[in-house]
Every structure is written in structure tokens, then in C-alpha cells.
PDB file of C-alpha atoms in Angstrom:
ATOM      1  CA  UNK F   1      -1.209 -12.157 151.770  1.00  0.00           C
ATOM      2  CA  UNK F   2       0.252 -15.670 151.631  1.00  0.00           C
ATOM      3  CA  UNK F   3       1.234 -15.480 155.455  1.00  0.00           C
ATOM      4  CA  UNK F   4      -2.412 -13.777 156.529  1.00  0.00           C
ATOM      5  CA  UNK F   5      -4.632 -16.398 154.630  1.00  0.00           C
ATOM      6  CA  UNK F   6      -1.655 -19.141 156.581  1.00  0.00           C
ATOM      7  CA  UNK F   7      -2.838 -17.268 159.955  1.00  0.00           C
ATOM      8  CA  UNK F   8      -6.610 -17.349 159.357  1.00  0.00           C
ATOM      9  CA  UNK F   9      -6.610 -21.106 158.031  1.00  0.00           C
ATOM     10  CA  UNK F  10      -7.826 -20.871 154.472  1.00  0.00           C
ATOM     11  CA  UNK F  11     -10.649 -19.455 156.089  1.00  0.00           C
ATOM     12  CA  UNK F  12     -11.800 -22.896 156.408  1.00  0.00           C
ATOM     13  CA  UNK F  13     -14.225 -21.394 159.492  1.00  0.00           C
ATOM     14  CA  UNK F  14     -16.619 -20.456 156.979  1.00  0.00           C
ATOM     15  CA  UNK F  15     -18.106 -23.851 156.536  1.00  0.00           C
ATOM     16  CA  UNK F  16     -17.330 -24.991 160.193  1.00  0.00           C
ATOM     17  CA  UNK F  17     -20.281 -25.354 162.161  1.00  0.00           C
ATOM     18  CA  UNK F  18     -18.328 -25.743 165.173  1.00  0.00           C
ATOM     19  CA  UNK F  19     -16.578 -22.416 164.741  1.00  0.00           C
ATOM     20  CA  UNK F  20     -17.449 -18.554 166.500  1.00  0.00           C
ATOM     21  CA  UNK F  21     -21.122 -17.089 165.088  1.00  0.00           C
ATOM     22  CA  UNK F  22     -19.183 -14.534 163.556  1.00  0.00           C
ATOM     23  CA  UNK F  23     -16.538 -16.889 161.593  1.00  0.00           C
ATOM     24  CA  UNK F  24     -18.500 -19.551 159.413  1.00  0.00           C
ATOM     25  CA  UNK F  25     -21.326 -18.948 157.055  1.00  0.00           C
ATOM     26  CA  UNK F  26     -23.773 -21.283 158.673  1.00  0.00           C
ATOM     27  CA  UNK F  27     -25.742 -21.700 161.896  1.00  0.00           C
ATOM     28  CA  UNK F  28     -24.757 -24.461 164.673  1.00  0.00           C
ATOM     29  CA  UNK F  29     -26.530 -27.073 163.571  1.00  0.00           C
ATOM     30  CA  UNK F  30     -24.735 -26.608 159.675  1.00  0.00           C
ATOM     31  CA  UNK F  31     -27.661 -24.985 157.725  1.00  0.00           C
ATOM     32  CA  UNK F  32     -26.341 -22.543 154.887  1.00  0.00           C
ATOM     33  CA  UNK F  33     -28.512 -19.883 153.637  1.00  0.00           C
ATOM     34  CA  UNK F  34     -27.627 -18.178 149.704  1.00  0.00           C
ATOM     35  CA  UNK F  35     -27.054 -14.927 150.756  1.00  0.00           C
ATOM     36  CA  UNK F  36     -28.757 -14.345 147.143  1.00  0.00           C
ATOM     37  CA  UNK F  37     -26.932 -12.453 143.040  1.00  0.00           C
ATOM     38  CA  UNK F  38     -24.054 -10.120 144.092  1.00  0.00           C
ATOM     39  CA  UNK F  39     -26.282  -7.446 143.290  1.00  0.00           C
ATOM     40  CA  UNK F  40     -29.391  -8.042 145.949  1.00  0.00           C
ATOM     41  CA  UNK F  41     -29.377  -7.993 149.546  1.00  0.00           C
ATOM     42  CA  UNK F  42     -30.827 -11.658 149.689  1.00  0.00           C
ATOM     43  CA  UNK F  43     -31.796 -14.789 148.152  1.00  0.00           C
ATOM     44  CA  UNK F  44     -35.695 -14.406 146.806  1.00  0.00           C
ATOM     45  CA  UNK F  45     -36.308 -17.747 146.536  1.00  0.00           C
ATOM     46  CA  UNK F  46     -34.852 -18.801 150.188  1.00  0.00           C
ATOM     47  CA  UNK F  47     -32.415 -21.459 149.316  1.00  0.00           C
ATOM     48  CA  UNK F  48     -31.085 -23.351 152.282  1.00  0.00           C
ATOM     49  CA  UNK F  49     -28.646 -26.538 152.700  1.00  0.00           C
ATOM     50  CA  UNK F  50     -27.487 -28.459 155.190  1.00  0.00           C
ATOM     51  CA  UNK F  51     -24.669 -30.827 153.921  1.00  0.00           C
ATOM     52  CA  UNK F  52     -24.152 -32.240 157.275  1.00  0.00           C
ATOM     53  CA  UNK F  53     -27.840 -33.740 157.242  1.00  0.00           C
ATOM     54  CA  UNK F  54     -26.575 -36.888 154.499  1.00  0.00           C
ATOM     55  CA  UNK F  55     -24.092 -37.524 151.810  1.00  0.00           C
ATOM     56  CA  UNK F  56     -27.029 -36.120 149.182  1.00  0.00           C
ATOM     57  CA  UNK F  57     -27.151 -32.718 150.810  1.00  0.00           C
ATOM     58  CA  UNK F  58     -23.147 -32.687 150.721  1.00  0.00           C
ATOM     59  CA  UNK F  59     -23.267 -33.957 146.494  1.00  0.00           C
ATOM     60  CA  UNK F  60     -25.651 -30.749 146.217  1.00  0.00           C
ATOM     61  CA  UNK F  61     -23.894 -28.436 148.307  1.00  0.00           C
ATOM     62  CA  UNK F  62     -20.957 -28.720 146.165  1.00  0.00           C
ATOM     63  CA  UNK F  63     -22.879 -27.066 143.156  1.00  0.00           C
ATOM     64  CA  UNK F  64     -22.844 -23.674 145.455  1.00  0.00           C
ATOM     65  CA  UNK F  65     -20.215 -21.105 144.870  1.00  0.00           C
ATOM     66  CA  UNK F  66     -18.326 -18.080 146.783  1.00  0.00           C
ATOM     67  CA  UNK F  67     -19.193 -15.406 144.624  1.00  0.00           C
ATOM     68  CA  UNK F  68     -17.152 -12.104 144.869  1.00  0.00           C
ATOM     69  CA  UNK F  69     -19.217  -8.758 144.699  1.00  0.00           C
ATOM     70  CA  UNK F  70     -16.591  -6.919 142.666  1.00  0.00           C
ATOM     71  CA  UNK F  71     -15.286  -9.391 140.571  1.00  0.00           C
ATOM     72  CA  UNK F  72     -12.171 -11.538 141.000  1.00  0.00           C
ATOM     73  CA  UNK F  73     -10.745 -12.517 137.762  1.00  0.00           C
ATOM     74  CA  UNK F  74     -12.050  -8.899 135.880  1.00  0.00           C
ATOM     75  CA  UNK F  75     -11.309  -6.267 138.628  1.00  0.00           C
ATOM     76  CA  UNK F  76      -9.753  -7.007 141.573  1.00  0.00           C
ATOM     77  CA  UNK F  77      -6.524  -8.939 140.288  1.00  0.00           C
ATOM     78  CA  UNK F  78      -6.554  -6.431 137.171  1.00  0.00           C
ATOM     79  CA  UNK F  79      -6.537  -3.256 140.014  1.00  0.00           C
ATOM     80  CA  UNK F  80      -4.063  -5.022 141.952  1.00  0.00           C
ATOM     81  CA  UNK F  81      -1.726  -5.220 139.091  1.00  0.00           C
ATOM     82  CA  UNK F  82      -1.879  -2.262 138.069  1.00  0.00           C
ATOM     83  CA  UNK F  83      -1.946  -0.488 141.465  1.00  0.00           C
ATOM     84  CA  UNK F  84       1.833  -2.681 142.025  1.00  0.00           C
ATOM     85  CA  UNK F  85       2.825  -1.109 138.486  1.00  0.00           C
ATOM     86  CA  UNK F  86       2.184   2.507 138.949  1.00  0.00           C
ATOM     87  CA  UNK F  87       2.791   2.754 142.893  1.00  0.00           C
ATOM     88  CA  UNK F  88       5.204   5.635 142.588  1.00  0.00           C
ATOM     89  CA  UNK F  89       6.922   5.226 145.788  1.00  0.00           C
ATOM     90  CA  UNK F  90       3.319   4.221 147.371  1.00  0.00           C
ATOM     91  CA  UNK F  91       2.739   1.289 149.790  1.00  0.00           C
ATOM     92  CA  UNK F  92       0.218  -1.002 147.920  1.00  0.00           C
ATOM     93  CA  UNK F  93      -2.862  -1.398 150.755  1.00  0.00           C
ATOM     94  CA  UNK F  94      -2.152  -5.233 150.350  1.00  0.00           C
ATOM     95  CA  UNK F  95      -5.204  -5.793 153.217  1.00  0.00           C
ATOM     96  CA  UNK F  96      -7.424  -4.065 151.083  1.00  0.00           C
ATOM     97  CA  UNK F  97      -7.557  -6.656 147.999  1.00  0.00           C
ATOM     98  CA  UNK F  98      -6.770  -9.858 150.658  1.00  0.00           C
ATOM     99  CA  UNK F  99     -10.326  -8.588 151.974  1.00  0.00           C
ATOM    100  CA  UNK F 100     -11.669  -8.562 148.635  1.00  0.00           C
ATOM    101  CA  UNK F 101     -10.473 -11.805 147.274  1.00  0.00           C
ATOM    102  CA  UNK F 102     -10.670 -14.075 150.289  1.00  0.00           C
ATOM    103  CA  UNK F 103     -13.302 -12.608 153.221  1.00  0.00           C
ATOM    104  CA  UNK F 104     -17.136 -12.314 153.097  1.00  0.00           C
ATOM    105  CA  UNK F 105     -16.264  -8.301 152.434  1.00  0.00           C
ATOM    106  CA  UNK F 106     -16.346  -9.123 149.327  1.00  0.00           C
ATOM    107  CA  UNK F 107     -17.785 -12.904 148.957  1.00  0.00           C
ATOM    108  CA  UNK F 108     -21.489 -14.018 148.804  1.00  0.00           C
ATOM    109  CA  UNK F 109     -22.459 -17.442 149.346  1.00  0.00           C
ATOM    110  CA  UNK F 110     -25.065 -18.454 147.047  1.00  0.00           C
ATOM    111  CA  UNK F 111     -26.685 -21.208 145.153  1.00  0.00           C
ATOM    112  CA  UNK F 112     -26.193 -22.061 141.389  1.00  0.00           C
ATOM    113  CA  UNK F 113     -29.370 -20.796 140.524  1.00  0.00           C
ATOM    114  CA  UNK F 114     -28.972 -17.386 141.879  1.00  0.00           C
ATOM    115  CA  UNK F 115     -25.152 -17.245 140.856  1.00  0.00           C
ATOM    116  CA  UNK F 116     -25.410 -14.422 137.930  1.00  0.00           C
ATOM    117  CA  UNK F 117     -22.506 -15.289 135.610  1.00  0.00           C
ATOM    118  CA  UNK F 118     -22.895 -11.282 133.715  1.00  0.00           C
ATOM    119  CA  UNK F 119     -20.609  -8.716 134.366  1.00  0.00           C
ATOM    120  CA  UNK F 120     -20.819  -7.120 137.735  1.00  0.00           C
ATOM    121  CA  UNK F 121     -19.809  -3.703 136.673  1.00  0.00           C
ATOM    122  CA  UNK F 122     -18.402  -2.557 140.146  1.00  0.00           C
ATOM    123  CA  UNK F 123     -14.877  -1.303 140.986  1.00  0.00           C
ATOM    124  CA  UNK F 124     -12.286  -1.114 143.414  1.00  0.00           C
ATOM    125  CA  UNK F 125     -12.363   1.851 145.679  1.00  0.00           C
ATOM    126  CA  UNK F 126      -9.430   3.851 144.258  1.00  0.00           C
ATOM    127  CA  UNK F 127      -8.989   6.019 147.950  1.00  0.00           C
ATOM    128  CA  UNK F 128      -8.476   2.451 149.284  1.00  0.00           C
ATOM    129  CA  UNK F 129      -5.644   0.784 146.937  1.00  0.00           C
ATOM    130  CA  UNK F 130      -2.828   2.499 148.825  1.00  0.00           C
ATOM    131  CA  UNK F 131      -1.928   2.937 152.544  1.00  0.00           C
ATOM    132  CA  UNK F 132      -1.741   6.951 153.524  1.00  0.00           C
ATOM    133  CA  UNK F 133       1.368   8.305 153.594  1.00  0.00           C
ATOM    134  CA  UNK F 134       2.615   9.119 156.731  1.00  0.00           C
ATOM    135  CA  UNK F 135       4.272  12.650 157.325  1.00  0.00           C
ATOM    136  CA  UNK F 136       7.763  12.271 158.315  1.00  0.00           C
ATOM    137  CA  UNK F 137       8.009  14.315 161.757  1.00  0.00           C
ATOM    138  CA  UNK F 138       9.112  17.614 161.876  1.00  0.00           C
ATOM    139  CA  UNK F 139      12.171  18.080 163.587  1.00  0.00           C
ATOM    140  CA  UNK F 140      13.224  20.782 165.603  1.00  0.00           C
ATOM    141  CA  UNK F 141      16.517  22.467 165.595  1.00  0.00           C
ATOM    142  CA  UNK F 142      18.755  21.782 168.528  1.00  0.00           C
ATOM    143  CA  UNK F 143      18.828  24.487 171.459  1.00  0.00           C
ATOM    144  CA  UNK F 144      21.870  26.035 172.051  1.00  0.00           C
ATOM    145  CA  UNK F 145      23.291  25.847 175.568  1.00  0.00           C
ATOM    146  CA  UNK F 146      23.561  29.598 177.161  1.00  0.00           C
TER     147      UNK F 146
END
């Protein structure tokens, strides 16, 4: 996981306004809309932000979070754990959780007001903490010269 976040920079693109449409959280000229609770599809009230504008908007800005959809702290690292522990010859599906603890899969941006700090009662997809196993191929006996 170490070596992936490495590759994709921290993803540091998120806040870049410079960066592809598809890589930052923010339009060209740097406005950030919350992307609203974990639990909504979007922010009712409409917050929007652009810390580029002056060193106010930037104070402010700092008082938004990443929130994660299924939580961090009580459900993904806890899953993980225990998904290492009782692998039984299983590959852990280490892209899986990396998606859940560091990519907008799993991350909302929002403002403090709409950041609900309950418990978000969602899970891990079990059918998703392993990689398949792969069938080792059949071989065939050897023909016999005639």
C-alpha cells in the first residue's frame, strides 16, 4: 500500500487545481464543493470554498475534513486486521482497503457542519476482502510416442 500511495503522490491531486478533471476534488479555478454527511448524496445547504481566493478562505478551508463512508478507525482497519489474521492460505485483496482508506471510493469531502461524527453503521464488502483464487491448470498426461 506504502509503494501505491508513493506512486499516486499522497494523492495530493485532490486539492490541485492544476491537476486532470478527474484527479482533484475541485474545479480549475480552485472552488471545492462538500460533497455533503456520508450518508446523502449531497450537501443541502451548498457549501463551497475556494482557498485559493485569500489567506481567510485557506484559515477556513482547513476546518473541512475527508470523511470516509465506511469508517476508518471502526471498520476498515478492524476488517483489515482481521481479514490478515484468518486468511487461511488466502491473498488479502490489499487494493480493496487502499481504495477505502485513501481514494474518493470511499472519502467525501465535506464541511464541518455537515461532517456527522455518529456511527456510520456500514461494512466492508466481505466477497471483496480477498483476491479469487486462481485454479491451478489442469495438466495433461504426456502422449506416448507410437
Amino acid at each position: 500500500m506504502g509503494r501505491e500511495l508513493r506512486a499516486a503522490q499522497y494523492h495530493g491531486t485532490y486539492f490541485d487545481r492544476g491537476a486532470k478533471a478527474g484527479r482533484r476534488l475541485c474545479t480549475p479555478e480552485g472552488w471545492f464543493c462538500c460533497q455533503g454527511p456520508f450518508d446523502v448524496d449531497a450537501c443541502a445547504s451548498k457549501h463551497s470554498i475556494n482557498p485559493y481566493g485569500n489567506r481567510e478562505s485557506r484559515v477556513l478551508f482547513s476546518t473541512w475534513n475527508l470523511d470516509h463512508i465506511i469508517e476508518k478507525k471502526r471498520t476498515v482497519v478492524p476488517t483489515l486486521a482481521a481479514a490478515v489474521t484468518a486468511r487461511d492460505g488466502r491473498e488479502v485483496a490489499w487494493e480493496y482497503f487502499y481504495d477505502l482508506l485513501f481514494t474518493s471510493e470511499n472519502l467525501k469531502l465535506v464541511h464541518i457542519a455537515c461532517h456527522k461524527k455518529t456511527t456510520h453503521k456500514l461494512s466492508c464488502d466481505p466477497r471483496r476482502l480477498y483476491r479469487p483464487r486462481t485454479k491451478p491448470k489442469r495438466r495433461r498426461p504426456a502422449r506416448r510416442g507410437q
